[in-house]
mmCIF file of C-alpha atoms in Angstrom:
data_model
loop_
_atom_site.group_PDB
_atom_site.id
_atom_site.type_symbol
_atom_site.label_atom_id
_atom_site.label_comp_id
_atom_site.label_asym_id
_atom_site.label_seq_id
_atom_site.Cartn_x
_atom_site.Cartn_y
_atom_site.Cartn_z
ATOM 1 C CA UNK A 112 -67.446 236.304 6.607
ATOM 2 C CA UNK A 113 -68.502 235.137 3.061
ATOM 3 C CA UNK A 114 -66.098 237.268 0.875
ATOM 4 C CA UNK A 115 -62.940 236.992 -0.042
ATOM 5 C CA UNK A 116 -61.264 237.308 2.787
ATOM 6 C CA UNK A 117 -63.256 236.525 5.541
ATOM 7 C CA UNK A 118 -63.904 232.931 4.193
ATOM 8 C CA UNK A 119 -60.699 232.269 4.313
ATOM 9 C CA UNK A 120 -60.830 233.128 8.159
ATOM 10 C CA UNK A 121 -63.732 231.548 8.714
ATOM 11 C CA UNK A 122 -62.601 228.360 7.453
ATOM 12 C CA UNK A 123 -59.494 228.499 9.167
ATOM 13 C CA UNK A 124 -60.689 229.084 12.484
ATOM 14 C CA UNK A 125 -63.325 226.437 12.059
ATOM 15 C CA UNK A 126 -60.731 224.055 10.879
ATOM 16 C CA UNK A 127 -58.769 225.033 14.419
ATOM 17 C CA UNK A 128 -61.704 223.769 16.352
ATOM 18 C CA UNK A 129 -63.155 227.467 17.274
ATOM 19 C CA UNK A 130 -66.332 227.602 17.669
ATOM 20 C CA UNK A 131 -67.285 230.483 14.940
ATOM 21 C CA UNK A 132 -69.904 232.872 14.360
ATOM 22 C CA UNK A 133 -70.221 234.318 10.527
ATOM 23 C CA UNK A 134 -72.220 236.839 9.792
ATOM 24 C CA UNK A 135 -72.883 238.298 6.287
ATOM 25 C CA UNK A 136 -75.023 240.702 4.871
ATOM 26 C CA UNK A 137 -77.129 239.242 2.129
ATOM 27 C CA UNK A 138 -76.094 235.448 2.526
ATOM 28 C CA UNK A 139 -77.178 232.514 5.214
ATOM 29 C CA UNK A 140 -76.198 228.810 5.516
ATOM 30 C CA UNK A 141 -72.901 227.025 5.356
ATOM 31 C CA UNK A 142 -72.531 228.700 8.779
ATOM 32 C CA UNK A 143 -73.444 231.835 8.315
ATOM 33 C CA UNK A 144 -75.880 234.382 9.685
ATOM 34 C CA UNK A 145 -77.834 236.918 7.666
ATOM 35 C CA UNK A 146 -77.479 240.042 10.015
ATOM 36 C CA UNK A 147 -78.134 243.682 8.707
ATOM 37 C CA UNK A 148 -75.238 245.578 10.820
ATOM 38 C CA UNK A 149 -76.914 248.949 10.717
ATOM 39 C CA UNK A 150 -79.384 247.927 13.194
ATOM 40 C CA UNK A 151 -77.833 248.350 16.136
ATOM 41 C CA UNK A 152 -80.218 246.666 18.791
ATOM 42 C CA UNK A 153 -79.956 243.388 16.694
ATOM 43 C CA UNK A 154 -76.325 243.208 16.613
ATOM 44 C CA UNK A 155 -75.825 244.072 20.610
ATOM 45 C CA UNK A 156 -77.928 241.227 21.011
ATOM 46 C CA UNK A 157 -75.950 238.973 18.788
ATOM 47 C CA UNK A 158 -72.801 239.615 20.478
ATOM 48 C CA UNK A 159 -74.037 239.659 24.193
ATOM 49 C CA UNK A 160 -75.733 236.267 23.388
ATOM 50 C CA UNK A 161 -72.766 234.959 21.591
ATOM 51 C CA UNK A 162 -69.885 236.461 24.185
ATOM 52 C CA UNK A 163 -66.895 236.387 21.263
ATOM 53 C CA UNK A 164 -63.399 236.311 22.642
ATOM 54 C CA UNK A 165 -62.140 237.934 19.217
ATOM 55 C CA UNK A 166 -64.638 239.909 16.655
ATOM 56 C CA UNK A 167 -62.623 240.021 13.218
ATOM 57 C CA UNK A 168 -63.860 242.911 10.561
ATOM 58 C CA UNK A 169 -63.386 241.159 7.509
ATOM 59 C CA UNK A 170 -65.254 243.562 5.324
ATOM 60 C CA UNK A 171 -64.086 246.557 2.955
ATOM 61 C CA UNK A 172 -64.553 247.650 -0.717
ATOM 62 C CA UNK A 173 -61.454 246.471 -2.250
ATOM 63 C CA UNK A 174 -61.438 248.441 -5.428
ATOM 64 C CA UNK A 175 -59.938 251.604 -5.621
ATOM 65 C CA UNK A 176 -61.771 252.768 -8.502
ATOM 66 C CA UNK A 177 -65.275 251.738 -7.066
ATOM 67 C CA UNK A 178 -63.756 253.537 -3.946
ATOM 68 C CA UNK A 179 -63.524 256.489 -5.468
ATOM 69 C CA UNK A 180 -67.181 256.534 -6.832
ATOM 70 C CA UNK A 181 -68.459 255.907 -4.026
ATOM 71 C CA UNK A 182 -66.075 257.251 -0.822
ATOM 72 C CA UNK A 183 -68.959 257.556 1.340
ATOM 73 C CA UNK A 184 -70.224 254.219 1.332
ATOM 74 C CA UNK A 185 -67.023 252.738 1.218
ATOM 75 C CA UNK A 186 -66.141 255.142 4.248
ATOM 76 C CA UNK A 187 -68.957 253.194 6.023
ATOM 77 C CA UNK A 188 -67.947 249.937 5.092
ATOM 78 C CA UNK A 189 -64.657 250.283 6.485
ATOM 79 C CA UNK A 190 -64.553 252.233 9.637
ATOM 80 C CA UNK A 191 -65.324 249.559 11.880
ATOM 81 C CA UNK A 192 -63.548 247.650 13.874
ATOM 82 C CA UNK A 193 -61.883 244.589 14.432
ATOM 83 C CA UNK A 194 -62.176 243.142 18.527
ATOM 84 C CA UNK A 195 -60.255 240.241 20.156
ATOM 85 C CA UNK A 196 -60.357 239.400 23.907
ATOM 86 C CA UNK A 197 -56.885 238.509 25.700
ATOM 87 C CA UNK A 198 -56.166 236.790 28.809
ATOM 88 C CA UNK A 199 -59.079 233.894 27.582
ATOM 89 C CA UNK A 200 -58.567 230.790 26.125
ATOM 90 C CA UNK A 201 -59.604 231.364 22.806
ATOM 91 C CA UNK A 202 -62.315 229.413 21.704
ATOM 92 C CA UNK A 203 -65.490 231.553 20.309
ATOM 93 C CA UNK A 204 -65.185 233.585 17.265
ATOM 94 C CA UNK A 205 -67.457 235.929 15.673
ATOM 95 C CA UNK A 206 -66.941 237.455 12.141
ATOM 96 C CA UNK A 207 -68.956 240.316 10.649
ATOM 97 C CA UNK A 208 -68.522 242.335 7.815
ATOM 98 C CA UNK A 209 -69.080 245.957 8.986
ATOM 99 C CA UNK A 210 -70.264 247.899 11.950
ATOM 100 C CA UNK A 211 -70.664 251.755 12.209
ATOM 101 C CA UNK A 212 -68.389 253.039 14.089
ATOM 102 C CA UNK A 213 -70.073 255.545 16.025
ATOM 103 C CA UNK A 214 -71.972 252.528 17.951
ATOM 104 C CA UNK A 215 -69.262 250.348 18.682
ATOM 105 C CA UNK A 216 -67.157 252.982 20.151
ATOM 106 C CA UNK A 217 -69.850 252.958 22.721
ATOM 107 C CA UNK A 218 -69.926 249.482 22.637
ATOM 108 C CA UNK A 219 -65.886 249.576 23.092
ATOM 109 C CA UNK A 220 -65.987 252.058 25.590
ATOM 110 C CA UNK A 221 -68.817 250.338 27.949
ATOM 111 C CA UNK A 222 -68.591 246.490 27.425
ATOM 112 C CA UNK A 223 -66.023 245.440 25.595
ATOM 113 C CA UNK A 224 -62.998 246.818 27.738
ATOM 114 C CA UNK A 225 -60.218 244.232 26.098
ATOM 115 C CA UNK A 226 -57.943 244.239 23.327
ATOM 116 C CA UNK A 227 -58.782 245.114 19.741
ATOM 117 C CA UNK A 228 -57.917 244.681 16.288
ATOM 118 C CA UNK A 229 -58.401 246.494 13.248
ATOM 119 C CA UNK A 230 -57.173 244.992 9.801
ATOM 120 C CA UNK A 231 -56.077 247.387 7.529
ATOM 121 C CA UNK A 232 -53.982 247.695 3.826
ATOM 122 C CA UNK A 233 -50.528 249.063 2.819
ATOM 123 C CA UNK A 234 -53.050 252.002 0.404
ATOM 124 C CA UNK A 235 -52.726 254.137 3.835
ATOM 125 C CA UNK A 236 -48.913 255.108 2.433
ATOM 126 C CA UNK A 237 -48.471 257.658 -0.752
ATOM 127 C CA UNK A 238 -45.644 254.895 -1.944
ATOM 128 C CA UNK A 239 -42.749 256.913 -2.046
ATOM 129 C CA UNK A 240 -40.671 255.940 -0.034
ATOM 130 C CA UNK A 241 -40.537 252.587 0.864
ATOM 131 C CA UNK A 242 -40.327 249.998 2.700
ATOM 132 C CA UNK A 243 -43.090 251.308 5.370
ATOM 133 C CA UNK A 244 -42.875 250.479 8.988
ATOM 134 C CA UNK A 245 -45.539 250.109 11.206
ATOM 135 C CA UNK A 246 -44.670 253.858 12.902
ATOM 136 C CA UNK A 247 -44.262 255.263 9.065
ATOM 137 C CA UNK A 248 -46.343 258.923 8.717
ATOM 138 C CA UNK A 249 -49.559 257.470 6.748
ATOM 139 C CA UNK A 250 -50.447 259.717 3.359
ATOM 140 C CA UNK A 251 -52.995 258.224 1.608
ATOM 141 C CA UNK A 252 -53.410 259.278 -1.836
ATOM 142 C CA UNK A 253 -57.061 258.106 -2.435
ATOM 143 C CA UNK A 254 -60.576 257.538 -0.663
ATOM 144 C CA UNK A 255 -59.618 254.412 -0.774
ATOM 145 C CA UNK A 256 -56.685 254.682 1.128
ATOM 146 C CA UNK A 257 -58.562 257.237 3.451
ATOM 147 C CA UNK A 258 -61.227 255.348 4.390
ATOM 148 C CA UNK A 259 -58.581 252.527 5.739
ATOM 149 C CA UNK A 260 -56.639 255.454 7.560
ATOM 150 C CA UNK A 261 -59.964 256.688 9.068
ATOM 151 C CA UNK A 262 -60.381 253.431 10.243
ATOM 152 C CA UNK A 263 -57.035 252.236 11.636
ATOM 153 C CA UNK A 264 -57.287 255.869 13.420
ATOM 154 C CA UNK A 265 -60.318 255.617 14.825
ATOM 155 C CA UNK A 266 -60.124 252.139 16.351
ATOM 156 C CA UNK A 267 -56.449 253.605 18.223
ATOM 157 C CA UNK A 268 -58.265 256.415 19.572
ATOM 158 C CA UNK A 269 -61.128 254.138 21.080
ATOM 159 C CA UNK A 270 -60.945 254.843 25.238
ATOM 160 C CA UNK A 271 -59.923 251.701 27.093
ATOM 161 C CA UNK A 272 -59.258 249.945 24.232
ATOM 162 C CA UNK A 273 -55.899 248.006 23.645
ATOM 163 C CA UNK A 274 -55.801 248.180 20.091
ATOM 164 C CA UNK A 275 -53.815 245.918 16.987
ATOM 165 C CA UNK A 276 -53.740 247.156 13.853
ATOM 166 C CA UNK A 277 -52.931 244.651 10.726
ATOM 167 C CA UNK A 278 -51.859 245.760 7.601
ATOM 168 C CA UNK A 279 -51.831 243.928 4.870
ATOM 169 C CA UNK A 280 -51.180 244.035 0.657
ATOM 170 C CA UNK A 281 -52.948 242.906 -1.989
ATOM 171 C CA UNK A 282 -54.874 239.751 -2.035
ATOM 172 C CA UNK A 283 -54.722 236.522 -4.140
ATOM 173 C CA UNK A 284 -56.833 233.683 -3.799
ATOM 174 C CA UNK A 285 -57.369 230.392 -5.308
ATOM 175 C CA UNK A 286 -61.110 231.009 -6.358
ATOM 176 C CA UNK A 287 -60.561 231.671 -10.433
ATOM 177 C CA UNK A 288 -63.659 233.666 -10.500
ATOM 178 C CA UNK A 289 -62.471 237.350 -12.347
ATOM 179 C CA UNK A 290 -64.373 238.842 -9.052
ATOM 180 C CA UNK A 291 -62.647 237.119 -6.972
ATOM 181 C CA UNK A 292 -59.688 239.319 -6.597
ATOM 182 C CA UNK A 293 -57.301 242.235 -8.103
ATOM 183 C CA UNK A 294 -54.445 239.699 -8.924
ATOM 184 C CA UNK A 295 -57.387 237.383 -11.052
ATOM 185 C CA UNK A 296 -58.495 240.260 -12.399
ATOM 186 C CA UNK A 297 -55.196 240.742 -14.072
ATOM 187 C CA UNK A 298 -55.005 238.157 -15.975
ATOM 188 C CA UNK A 299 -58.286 235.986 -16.253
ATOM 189 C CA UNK A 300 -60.280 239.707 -17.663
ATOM 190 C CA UNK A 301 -60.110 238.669 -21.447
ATOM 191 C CA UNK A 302 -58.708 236.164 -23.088
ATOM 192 C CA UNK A 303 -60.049 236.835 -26.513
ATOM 193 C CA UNK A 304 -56.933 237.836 -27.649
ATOM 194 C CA UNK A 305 -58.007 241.528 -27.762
ATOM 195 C CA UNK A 306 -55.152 243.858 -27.193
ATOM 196 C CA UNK A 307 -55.376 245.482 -23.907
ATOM 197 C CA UNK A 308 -53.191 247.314 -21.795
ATOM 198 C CA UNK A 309 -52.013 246.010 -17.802
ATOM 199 C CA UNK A 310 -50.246 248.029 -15.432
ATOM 200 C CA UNK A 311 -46.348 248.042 -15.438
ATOM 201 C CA UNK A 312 -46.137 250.824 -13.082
ATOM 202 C CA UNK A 313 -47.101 249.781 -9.418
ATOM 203 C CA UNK A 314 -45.135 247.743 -7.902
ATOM 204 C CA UNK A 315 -47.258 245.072 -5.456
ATOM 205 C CA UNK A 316 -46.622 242.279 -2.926
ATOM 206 C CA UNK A 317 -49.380 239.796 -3.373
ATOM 207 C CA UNK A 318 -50.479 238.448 -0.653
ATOM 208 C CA UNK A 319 -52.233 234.322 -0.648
ATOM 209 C CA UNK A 320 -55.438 235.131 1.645
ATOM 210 C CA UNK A 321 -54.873 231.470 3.267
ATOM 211 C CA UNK A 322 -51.332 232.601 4.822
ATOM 212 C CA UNK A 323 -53.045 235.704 6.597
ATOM 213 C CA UNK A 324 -56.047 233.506 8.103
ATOM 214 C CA UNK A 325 -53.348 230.907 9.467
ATOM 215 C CA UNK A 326 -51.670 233.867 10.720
ATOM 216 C CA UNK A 327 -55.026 235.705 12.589
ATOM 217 C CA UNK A 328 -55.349 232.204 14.367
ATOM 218 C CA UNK A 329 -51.894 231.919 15.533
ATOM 219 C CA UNK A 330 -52.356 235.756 16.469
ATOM 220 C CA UNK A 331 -55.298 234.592 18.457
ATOM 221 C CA UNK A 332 -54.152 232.223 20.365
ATOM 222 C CA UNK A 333 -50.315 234.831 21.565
ATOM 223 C CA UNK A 334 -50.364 235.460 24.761
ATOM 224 C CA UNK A 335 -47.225 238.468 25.303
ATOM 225 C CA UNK A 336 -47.779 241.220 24.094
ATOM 226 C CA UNK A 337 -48.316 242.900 21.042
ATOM 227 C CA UNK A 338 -47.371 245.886 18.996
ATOM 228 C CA UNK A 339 -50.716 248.837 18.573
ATOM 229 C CA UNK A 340 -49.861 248.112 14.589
ATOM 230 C CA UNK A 341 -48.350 245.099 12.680
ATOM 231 C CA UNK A 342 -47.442 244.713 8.971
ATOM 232 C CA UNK A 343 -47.946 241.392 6.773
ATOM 233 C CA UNK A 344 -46.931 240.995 4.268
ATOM 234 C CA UNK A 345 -45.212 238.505 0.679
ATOM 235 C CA UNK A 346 -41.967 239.679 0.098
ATOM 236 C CA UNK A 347 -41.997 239.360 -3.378
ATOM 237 C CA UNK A 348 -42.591 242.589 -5.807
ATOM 238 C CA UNK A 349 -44.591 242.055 -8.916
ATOM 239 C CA UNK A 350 -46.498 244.347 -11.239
ATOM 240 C CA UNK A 351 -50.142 243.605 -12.644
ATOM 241 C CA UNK A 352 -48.201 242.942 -15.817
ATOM 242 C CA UNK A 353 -45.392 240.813 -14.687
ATOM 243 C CA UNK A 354 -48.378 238.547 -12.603
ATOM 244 C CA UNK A 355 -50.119 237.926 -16.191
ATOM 245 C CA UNK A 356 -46.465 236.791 -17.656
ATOM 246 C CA UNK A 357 -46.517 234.147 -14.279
ATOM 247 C CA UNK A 358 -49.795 233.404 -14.991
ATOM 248 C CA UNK A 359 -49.546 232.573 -18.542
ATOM 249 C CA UNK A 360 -46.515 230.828 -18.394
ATOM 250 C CA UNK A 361 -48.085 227.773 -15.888
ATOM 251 C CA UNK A 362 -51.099 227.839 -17.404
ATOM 252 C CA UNK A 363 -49.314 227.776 -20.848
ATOM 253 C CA UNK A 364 -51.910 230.603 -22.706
ATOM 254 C CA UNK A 365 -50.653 233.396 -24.945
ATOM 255 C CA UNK A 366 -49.710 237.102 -23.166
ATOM 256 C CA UNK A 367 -49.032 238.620 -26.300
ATOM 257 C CA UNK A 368 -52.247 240.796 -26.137
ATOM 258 C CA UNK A 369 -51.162 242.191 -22.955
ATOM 259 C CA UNK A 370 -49.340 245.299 -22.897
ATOM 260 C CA UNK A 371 -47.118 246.504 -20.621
ATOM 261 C CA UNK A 372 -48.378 250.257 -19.721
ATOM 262 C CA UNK A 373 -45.416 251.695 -17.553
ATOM 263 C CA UNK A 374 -47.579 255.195 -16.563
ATOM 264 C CA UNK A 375 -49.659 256.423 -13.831
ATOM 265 C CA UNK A 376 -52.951 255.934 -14.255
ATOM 266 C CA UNK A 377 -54.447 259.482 -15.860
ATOM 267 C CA UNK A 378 -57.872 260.596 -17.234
ATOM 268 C CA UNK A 379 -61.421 260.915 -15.893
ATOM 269 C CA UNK A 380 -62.223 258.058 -13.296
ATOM 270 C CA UNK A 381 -58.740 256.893 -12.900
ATOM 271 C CA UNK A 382 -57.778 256.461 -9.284
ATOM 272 C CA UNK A 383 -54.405 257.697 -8.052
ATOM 273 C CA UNK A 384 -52.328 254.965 -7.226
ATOM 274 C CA UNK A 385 -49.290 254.692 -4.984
ATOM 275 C CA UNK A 386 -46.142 253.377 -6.982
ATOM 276 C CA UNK A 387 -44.663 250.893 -4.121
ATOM 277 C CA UNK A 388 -46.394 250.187 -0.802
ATOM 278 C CA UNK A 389 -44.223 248.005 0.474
ATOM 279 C CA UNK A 390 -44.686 246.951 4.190
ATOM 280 C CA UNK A 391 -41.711 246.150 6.490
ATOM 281 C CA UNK A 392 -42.509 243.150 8.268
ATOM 282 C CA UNK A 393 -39.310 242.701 10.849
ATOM 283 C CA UNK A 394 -41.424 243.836 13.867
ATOM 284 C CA UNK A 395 -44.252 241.097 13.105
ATOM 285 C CA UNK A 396 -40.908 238.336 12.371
ATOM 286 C CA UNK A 397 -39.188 239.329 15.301
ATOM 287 C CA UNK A 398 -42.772 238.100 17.679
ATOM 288 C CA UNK A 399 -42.183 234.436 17.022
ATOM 289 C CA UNK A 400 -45.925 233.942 15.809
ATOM 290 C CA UNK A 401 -44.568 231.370 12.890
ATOM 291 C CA UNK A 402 -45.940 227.514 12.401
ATOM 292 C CA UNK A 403 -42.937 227.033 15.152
ATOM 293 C CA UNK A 404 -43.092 229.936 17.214
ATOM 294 C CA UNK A 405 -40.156 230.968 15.073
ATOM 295 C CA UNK A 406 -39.630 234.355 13.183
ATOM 296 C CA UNK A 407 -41.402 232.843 10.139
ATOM 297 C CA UNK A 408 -44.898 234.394 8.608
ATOM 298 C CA UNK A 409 -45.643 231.311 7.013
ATOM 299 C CA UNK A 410 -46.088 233.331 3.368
ATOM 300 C CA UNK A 411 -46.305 230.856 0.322
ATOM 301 C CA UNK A 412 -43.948 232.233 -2.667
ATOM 302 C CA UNK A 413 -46.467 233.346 -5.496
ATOM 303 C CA UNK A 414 -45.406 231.451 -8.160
ATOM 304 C CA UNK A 415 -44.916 228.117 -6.306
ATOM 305 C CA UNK A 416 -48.183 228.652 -4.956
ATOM 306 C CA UNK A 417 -50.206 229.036 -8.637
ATOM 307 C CA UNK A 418 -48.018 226.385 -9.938
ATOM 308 C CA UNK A 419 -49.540 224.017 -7.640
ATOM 309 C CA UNK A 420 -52.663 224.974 -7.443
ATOM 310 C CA UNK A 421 -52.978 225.323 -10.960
ATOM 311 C CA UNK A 422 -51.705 222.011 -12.148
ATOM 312 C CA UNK A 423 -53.848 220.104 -14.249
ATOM 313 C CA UNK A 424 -56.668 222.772 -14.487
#
């Protein structure tokens, strides 16, 4: 619950008066609990003390290429999964940022007989032919992708288990920090004025991590039921090189060093990226899970969103 996601969760579900549980690996205070997830014994106890009506996996390498240097520990990282409990009113919340699998499946399977969620990203498609719906064949091109697939098919296959499976896009957030996020990466990575090369090739939907938190505590809190997989997602396409032009444009700093690079990614190291992810979203719109109970998501436009937040800075 302390990266860049699961903050944003936390926060919101705080905010909504649940009472939350967040558990990181390496950090502790502002509300979160230092708990190593790969002892088992320690984390049983956690959660039969705490008795969570939802357990959101917030946790996953994020970068393809650091995927695909390391697919094993990123395997491990992400397939986990995600647990909320229906027919309650919701109230108790417990984030974490991994669990092997093999152990909650038995945990699934001999305590926690209730619904389930598993968050997952749009990397599970080979991005040629979108848009995706939630019942699309998944053909992930990378470990990266993979591991998420594993994941999402693991959690579905879970006995007893009513599982929902989230997919989601790229991620943008407000922290500036260049670690914060793929989309800050873009265009906060130099600013020298050194000539450097950003990808004009994949298309991407970015995503403002605030609007998916409001949308997990909405989700929390439906009570008919719900689709085994659900897609969420901005409409809006960009490339990593047409996010720089937005970028520089409100902040009012030179692009000109920025190239446009049009091709697939190629030599040693590069991961293989899928060219346009897209997720259909209709079956999410058409649950009434908006501000209103309408057929909104509540998704902030991108560049409205930066302008805003960026004024003044």
């Amino acid at each position: 619950a302390s990266g860049v996601l699961g903050t944003s969760v936390r926060e919101a579900f705080v905010n909504a008066r649940h009472e939350v549980l967040g558990l990181s690996h390496t950090r502790s205070g502002g509300g979160l609990v230092q708990l190593d997830l790969t002892k088992e014994t320690e984390v049983e106890e956690l959660l039969t003390d705490f008795k969570p009506n939802w357990v959101i996996h917030c946790a996953a390498e994020r970068r393809p290429d650091v995927a695909e240097k390391d697919p094993e520990g990123t395997r491990i990282a992400t397939k986990c999964a995600s647990a909320r409990t229906s027919g309650f009113s919701i109230e108790k919340v417990v984030l974490y940022p991994g669990l092997y699998l093999n152990w909650f499946d038995r945990q699934l399977q001999s305590d926690f007989h209730d619904d389930h969620s598993q968050i997952s990203i749009d990397y599970v498609f080979d991005g040629t032919s979108p848009p995706y719906i939630p019942s699309s064949p998944t053909n992930p091109l990378q470990s990266y992708g993979q591991s998420k697939r594993d994941g999402e098919l693991a959690v579905l296959a879970v006995n007893e288990a009513s599982v929902i499976v989230l997919r989601v896009p790229v991620l943008h957030v407000s922290d500036l920090s260049l670690d914060s996020s793929h989309i800050n990466q873009s265009f906060f990575q130099d600013q020298s004025g050194k000539v450097y090369k950003m990808d004009h090739y994949a298309t991407r939907y970015p995503t403002n991590v605030l609007d998916i938190a409001q949308f997990l505590v909405r989700l929390s809190g439906y009570k008919k039921s719900i689709p085994p997989i659900l897609h969420y997602s901005a409409a809006e396409p960009y490339t990593k090189y047409e996010i720089c032009l937005v970028l520089s444009k409100i902040l009012n700093l030179p692009h000109e060093h920025i190239v446009p690079d049009a091709q697939s990614p190629t030599g040693s190291g590069a991961p293989t990226r899928p060219r346009d992810c897209q997720l259909y979203t209709r079956e999410t719109e058409e649950l009434h899970i908006g501000e209103n109970e309408d057929a909104s998501l509540g998704l902030s436009l991108f560049e409205e969103w930066w302008t805003t937040h960026l004024k003044g800075k």
